[in-house]
Tab-separated table of C-alpha atoms in Angstrom:
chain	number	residue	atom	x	y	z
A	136	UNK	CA	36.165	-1.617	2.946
A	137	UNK	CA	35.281	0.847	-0.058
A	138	UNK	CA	32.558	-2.231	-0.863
A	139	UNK	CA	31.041	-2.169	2.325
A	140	UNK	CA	30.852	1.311	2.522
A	141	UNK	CA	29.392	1.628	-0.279
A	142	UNK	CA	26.727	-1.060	0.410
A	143	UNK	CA	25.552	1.124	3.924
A	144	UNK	CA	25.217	4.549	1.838
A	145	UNK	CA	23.089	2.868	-0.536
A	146	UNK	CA	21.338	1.242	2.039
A	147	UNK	CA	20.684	4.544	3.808
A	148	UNK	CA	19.664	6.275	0.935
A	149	UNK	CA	17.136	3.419	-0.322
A	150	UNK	CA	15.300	4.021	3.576
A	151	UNK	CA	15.130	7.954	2.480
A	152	UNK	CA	14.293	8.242	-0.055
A	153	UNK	CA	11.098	5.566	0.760
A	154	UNK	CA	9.897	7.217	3.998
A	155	UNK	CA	9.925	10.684	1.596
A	156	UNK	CA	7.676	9.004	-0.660
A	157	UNK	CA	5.766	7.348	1.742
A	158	UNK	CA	5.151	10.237	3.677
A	159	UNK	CA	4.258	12.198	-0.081
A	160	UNK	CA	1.582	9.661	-0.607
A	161	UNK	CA	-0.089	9.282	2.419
A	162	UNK	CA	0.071	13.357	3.033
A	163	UNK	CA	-2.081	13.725	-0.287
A	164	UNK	CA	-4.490	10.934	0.219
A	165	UNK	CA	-8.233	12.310	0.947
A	166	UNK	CA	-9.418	13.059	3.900
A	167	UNK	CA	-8.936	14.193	7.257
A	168	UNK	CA	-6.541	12.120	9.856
A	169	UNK	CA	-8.759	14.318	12.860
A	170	UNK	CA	-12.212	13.660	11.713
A	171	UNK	CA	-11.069	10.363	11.137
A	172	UNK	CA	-10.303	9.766	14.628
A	173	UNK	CA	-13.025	11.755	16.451
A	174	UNK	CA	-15.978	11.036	14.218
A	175	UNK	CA	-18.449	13.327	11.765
A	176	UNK	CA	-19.849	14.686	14.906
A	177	UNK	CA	-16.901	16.584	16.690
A	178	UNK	CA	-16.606	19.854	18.012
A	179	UNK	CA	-14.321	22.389	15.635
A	180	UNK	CA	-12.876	23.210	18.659
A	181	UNK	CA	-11.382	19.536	19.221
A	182	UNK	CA	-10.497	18.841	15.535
A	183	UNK	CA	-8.431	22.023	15.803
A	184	UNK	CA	-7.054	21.058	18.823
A	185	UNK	CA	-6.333	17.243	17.727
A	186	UNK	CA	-5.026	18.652	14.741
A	187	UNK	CA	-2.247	21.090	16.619
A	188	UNK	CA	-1.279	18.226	18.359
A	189	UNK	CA	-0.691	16.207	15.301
A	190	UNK	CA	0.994	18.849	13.557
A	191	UNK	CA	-1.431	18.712	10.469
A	192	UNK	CA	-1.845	22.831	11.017
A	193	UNK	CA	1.959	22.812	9.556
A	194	UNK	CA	3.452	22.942	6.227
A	195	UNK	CA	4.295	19.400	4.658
A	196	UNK	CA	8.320	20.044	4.658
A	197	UNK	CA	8.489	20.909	8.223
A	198	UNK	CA	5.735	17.620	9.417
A	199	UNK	CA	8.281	15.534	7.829
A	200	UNK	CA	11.017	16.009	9.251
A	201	UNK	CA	9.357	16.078	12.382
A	202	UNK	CA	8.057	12.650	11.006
A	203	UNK	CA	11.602	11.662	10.772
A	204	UNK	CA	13.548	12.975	14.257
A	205	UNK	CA	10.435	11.385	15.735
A	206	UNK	CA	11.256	8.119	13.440
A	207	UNK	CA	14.941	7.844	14.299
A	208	UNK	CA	13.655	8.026	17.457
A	209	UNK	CA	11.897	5.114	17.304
A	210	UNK	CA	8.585	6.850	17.176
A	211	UNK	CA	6.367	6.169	13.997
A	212	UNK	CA	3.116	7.550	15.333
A	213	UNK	CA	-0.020	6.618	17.040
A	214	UNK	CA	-2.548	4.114	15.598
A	215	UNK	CA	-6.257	5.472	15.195
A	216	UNK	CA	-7.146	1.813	15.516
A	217	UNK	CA	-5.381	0.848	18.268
A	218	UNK	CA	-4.570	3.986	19.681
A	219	UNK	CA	-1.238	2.803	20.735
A	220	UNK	CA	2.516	3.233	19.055
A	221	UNK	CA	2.813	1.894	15.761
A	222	UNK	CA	6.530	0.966	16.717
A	223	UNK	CA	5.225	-1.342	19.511
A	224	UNK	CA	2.777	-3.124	17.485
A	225	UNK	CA	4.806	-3.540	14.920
A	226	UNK	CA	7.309	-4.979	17.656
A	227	UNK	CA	4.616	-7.116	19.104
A	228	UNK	CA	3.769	-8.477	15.249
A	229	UNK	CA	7.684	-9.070	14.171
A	230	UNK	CA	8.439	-11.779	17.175
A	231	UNK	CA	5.457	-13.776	15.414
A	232	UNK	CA	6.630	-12.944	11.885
A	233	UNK	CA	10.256	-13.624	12.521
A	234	UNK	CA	9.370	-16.912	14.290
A	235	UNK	CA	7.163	-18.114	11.033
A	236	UNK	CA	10.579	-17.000	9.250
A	237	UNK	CA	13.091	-18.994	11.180
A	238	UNK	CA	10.752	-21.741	11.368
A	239	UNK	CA	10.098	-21.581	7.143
A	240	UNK	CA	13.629	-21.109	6.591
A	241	UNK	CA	15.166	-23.228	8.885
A	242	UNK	CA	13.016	-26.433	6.886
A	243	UNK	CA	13.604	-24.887	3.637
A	244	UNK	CA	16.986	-25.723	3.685
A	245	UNK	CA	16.816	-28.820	5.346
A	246	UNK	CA	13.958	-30.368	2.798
A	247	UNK	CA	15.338	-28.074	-0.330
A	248	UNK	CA	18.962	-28.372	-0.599
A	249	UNK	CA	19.551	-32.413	0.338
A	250	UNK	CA	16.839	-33.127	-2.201
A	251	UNK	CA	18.300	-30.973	-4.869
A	252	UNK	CA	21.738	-32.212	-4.124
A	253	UNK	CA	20.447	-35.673	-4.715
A	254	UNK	CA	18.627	-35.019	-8.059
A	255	UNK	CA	21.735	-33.232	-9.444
A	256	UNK	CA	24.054	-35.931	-8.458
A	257	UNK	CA	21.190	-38.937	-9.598
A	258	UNK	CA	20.005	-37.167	-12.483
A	259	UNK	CA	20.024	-40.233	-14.673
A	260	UNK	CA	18.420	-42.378	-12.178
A	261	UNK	CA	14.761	-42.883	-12.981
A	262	UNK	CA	13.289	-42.209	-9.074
A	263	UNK	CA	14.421	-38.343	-9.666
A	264	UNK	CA	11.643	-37.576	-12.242
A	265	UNK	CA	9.567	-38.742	-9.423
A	266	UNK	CA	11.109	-36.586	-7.047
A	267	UNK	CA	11.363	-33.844	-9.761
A	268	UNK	CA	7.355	-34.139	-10.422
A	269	UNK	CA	6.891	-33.811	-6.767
A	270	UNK	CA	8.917	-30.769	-6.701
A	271	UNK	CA	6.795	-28.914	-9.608
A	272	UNK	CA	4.006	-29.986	-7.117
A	273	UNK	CA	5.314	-27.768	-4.852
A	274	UNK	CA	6.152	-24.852	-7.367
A	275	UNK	CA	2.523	-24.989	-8.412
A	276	UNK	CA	0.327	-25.260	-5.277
A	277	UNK	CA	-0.244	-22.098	-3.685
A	278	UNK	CA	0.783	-21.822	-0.064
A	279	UNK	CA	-2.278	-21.006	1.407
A	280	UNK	CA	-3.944	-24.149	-0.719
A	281	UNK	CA	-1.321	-26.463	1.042
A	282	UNK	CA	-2.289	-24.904	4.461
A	283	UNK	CA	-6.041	-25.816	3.921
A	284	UNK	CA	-4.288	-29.223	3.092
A	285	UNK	CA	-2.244	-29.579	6.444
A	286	UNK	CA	-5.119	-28.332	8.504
A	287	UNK	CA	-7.279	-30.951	7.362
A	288	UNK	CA	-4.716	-33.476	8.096
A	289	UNK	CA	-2.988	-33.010	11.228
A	290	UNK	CA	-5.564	-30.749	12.619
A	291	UNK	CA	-8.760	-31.995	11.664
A	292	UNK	CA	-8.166	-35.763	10.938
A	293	UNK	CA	-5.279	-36.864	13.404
A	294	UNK	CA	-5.378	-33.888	15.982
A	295	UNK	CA	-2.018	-33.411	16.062
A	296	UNK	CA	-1.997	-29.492	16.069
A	297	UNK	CA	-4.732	-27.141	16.459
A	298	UNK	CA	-5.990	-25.753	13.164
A	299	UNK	CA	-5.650	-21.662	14.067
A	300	UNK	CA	-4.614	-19.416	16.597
A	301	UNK	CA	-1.464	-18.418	18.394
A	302	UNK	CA	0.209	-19.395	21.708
A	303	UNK	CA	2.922	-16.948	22.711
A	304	UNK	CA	6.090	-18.635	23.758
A	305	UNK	CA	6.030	-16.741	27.017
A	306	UNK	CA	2.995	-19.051	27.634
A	307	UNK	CA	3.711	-22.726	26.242
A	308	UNK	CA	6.961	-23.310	24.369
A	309	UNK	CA	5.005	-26.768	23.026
A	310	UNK	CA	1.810	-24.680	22.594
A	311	UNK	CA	4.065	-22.268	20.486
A	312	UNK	CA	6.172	-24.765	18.598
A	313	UNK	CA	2.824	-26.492	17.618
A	314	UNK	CA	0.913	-22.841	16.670
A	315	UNK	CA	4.086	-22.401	14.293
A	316	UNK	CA	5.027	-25.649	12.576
A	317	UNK	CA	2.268	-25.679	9.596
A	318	UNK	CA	2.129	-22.587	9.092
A	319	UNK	CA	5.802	-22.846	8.066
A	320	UNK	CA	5.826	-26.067	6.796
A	321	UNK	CA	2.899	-24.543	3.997
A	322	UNK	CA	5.024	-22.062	3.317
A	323	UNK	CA	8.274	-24.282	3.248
A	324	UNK	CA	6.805	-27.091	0.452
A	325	UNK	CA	6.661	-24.712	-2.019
A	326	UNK	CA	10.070	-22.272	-1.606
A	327	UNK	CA	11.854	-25.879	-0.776
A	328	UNK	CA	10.925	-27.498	-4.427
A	329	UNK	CA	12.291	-23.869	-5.563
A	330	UNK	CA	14.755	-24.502	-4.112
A	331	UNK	CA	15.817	-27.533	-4.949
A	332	UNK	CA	15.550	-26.933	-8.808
A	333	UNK	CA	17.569	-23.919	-7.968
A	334	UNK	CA	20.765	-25.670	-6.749
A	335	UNK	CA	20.089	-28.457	-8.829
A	336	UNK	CA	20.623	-26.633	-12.115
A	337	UNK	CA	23.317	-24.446	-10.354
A	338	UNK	CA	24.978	-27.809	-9.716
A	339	UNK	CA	24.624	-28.816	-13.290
A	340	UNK	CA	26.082	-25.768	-14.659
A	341	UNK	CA	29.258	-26.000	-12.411
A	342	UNK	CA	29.612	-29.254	-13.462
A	343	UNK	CA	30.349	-28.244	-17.483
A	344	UNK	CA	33.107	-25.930	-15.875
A	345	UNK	CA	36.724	-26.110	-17.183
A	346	UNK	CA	37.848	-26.325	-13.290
A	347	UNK	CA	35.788	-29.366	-12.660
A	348	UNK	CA	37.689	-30.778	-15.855
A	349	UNK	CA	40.931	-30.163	-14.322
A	350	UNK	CA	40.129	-31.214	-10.741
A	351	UNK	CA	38.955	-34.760	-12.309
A	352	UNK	CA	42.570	-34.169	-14.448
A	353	UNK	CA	44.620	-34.023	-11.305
A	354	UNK	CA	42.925	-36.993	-9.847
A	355	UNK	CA	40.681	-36.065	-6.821
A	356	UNK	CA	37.137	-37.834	-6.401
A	357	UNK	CA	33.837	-36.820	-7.378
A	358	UNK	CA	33.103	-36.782	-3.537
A	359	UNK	CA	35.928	-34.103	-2.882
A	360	UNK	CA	35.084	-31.705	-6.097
A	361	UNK	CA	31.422	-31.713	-5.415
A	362	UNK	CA	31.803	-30.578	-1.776
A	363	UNK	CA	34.272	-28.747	-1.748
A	364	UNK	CA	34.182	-27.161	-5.228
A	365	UNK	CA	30.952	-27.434	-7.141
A	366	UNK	CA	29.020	-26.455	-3.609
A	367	UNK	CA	30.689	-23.483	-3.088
A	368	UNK	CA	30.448	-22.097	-6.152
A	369	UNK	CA	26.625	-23.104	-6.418
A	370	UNK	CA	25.827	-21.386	-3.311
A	371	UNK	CA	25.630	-17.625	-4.847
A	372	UNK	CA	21.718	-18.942	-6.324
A	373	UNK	CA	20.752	-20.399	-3.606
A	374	UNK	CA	21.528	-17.211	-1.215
A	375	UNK	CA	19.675	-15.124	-3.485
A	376	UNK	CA	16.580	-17.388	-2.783
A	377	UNK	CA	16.862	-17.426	0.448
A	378	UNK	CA	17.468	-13.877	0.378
A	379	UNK	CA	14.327	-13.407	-1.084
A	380	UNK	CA	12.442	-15.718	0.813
A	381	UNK	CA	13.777	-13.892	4.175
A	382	UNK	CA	12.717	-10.667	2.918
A	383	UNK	CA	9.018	-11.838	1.570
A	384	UNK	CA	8.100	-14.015	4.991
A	385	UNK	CA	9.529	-11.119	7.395
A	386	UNK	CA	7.188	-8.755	5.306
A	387	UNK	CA	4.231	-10.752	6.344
A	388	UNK	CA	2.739	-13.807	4.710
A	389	UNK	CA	-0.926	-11.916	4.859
A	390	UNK	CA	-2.590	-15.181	3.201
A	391	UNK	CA	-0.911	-17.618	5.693
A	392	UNK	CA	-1.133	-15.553	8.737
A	393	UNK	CA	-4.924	-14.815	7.983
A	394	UNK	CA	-5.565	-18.812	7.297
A	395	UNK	CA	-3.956	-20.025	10.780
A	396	UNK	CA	-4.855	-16.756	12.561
A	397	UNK	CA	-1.380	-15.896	13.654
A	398	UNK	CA	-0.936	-11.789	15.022
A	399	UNK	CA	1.604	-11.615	12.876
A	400	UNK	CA	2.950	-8.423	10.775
A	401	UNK	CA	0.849	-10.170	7.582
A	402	UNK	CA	-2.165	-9.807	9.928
A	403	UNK	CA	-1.095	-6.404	11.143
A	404	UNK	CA	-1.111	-5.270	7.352
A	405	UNK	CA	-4.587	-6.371	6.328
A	406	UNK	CA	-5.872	-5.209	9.200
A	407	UNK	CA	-4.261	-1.387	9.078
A	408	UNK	CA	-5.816	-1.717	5.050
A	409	UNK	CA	-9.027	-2.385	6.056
A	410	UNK	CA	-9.423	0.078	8.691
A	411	UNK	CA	-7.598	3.095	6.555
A	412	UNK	CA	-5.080	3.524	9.957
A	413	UNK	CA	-2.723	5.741	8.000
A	414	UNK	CA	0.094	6.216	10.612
A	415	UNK	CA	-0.044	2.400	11.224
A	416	UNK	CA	0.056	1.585	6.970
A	417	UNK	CA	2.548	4.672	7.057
A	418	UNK	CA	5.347	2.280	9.118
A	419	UNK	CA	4.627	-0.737	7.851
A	420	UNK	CA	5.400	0.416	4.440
A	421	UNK	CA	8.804	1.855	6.370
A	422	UNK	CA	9.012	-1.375	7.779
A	423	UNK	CA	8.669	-3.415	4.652
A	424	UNK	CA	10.954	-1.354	2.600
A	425	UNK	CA	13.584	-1.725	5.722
A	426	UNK	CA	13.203	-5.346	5.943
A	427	UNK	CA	13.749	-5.868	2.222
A	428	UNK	CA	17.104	-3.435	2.129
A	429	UNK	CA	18.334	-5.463	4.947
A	430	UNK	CA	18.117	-8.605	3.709
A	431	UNK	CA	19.629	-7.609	0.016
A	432	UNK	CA	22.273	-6.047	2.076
A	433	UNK	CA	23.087	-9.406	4.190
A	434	UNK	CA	22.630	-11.287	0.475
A	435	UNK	CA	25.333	-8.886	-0.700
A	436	UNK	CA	27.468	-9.359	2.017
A	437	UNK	CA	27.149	-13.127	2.002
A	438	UNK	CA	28.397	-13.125	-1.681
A	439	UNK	CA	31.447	-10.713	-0.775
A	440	UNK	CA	32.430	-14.023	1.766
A	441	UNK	CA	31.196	-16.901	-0.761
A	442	UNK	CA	32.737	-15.036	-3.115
A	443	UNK	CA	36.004	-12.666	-3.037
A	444	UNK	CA	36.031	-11.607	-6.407
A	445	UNK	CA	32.280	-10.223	-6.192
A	446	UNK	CA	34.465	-6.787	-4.246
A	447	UNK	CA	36.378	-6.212	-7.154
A	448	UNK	CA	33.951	-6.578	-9.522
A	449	UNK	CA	31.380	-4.134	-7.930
């Protein structure tokens, strides 16, 4: 219990002590947020006004904590782009993003960990340094070069899927499922060859263990010490990819969204960048620095179960 207690107070303090510097940077940064949104031209009568309401005509300690009772409370502001709540855009974005996440994962394991499985257990077979070329194939080509790739041939050359845009699910579950599957799949060839040469040496290295020595001692098959020994205990580097894959593709893939269009939180970012829409950047950095605490938290947790001895040790 003292382990997982101590795992939420970090994680509280982490998301503190980032929306203090968050709101320290973007409190300093030139210019004004009311001239901003009303133009060179306004009355200084109306950037007065527009500035009461925004609370810029108080200190900076007492705007952020007013920033963050307004934050718990789900309120991070009004965009100047959009001139609608940052949390509901960001809510709008994160169905897309988590979808492209789900989606990536979900074929990350199921191309990554069979195929890295089978080179670790065929390692002195001659097809895995094929299948081991392939996968530095994957290590090497950036995602968004392998989403040019796909695009050209299911999109372009077989029609198969159309080449950008989105289709909400609420519209066309098939429309959806086909607006989502290369995106992830670019994103999925390359953390899936990671991932492979991640469980693959993992493997190897359990397999020098003094415990695999004695299991083979006592008699049992390779079949019941590699799943039900060496797996387990090579699971703790492959969570920690995942982990980080989770955290990286629920930030926003900004390349990948941008290539296939998708109104995702990738898009969401470039967009709030190029447009200086401070309250919007503001809680997406929030966002990002939640997301990434979250997931390192889960990862922890996950070892804790994989794991036992990980609580005592920490």
């Amino acid at each position: 219990m003292k382990y997982y207690l101590k795992k939420i107070l970090g994680f509280i303090f982490t998301i503190l002590l980032v929306s203090i510097i968050t709101f320290v940077v973007f409190q300093i940064l030139p210019g004004d947020p009311a001239q901003i949104i009303l133009g060179v031209d306004a009355d200084p009568a109306q950037l007065e006004n527009l500035r009461a309401t925004m609370n810029l005509d108080k200190g900076y300690v007492e705007r952020y904590f007013i920033w963050l009772i307004n934050a718990l409370h789900g309120d991070l502001g009004v965009s100047y782009r959009y001139s609608r709540e940052v949390s509901d855009l960001i809510a709008e974005s994160f169905f897309v993003t988590s979808s492209l996440a789900v989606f990536s994962i979900a074929l990350t394991i199921l191309i990554g960990l069979p195929l890295g499985i089978f080179i670790a257990k065929n390692s002195k077979k001659k097809i895995t340094t094929g299948i081991s070329m392939l996968s530095q194939l994957g290590i090497s080509v950036p995602s968004f070069c392998m989403g040019i790739v796909l695009i050209s041939i299911f999109s372009v050359n077989l029609g198969w899927f159309d080449s950008i845009g989105y289709v909400p699910a609420s519209e066309s579950i098939t429309g959806w499922f086909k607006t989502m599957f290369l995106p992830s799949l670019s994103i999925a060839f390359g953390s899936s060859a990671v991932l492979a040469r991640y469980i693959r040496v993992s493997i190897a290295n359990q397999q020098k263990q003094d415990y695999v020595r004695t299991a083979k001692s006592k008699g049992l098959s390779e079949k019941i010490i590699m799943n039900k020994h060496i797996l387990r205990n090579s699971l703790i580097p492959v969570i920690t990819i995942l982990g980080m894959l989770v955290a990286d593709i629920l930030g926003g893939s900004i390349i990948i969204e941008n290539v296939f269009s998708l109104p995702g939180i990738g898009k969401l970012i470039s967009t709030s960048i190029t447009t200086r829409d401070l309250p919007l950047i503001q809680g997406l950095t929030v966002y990002l620095a939640g997301i990434v605490v979250i997931c390192n938290f889960g990862v922890d947790i996950l070892y804790s179960i994989i794991d036992p001895r990980i609580k005592t040790k920490r």
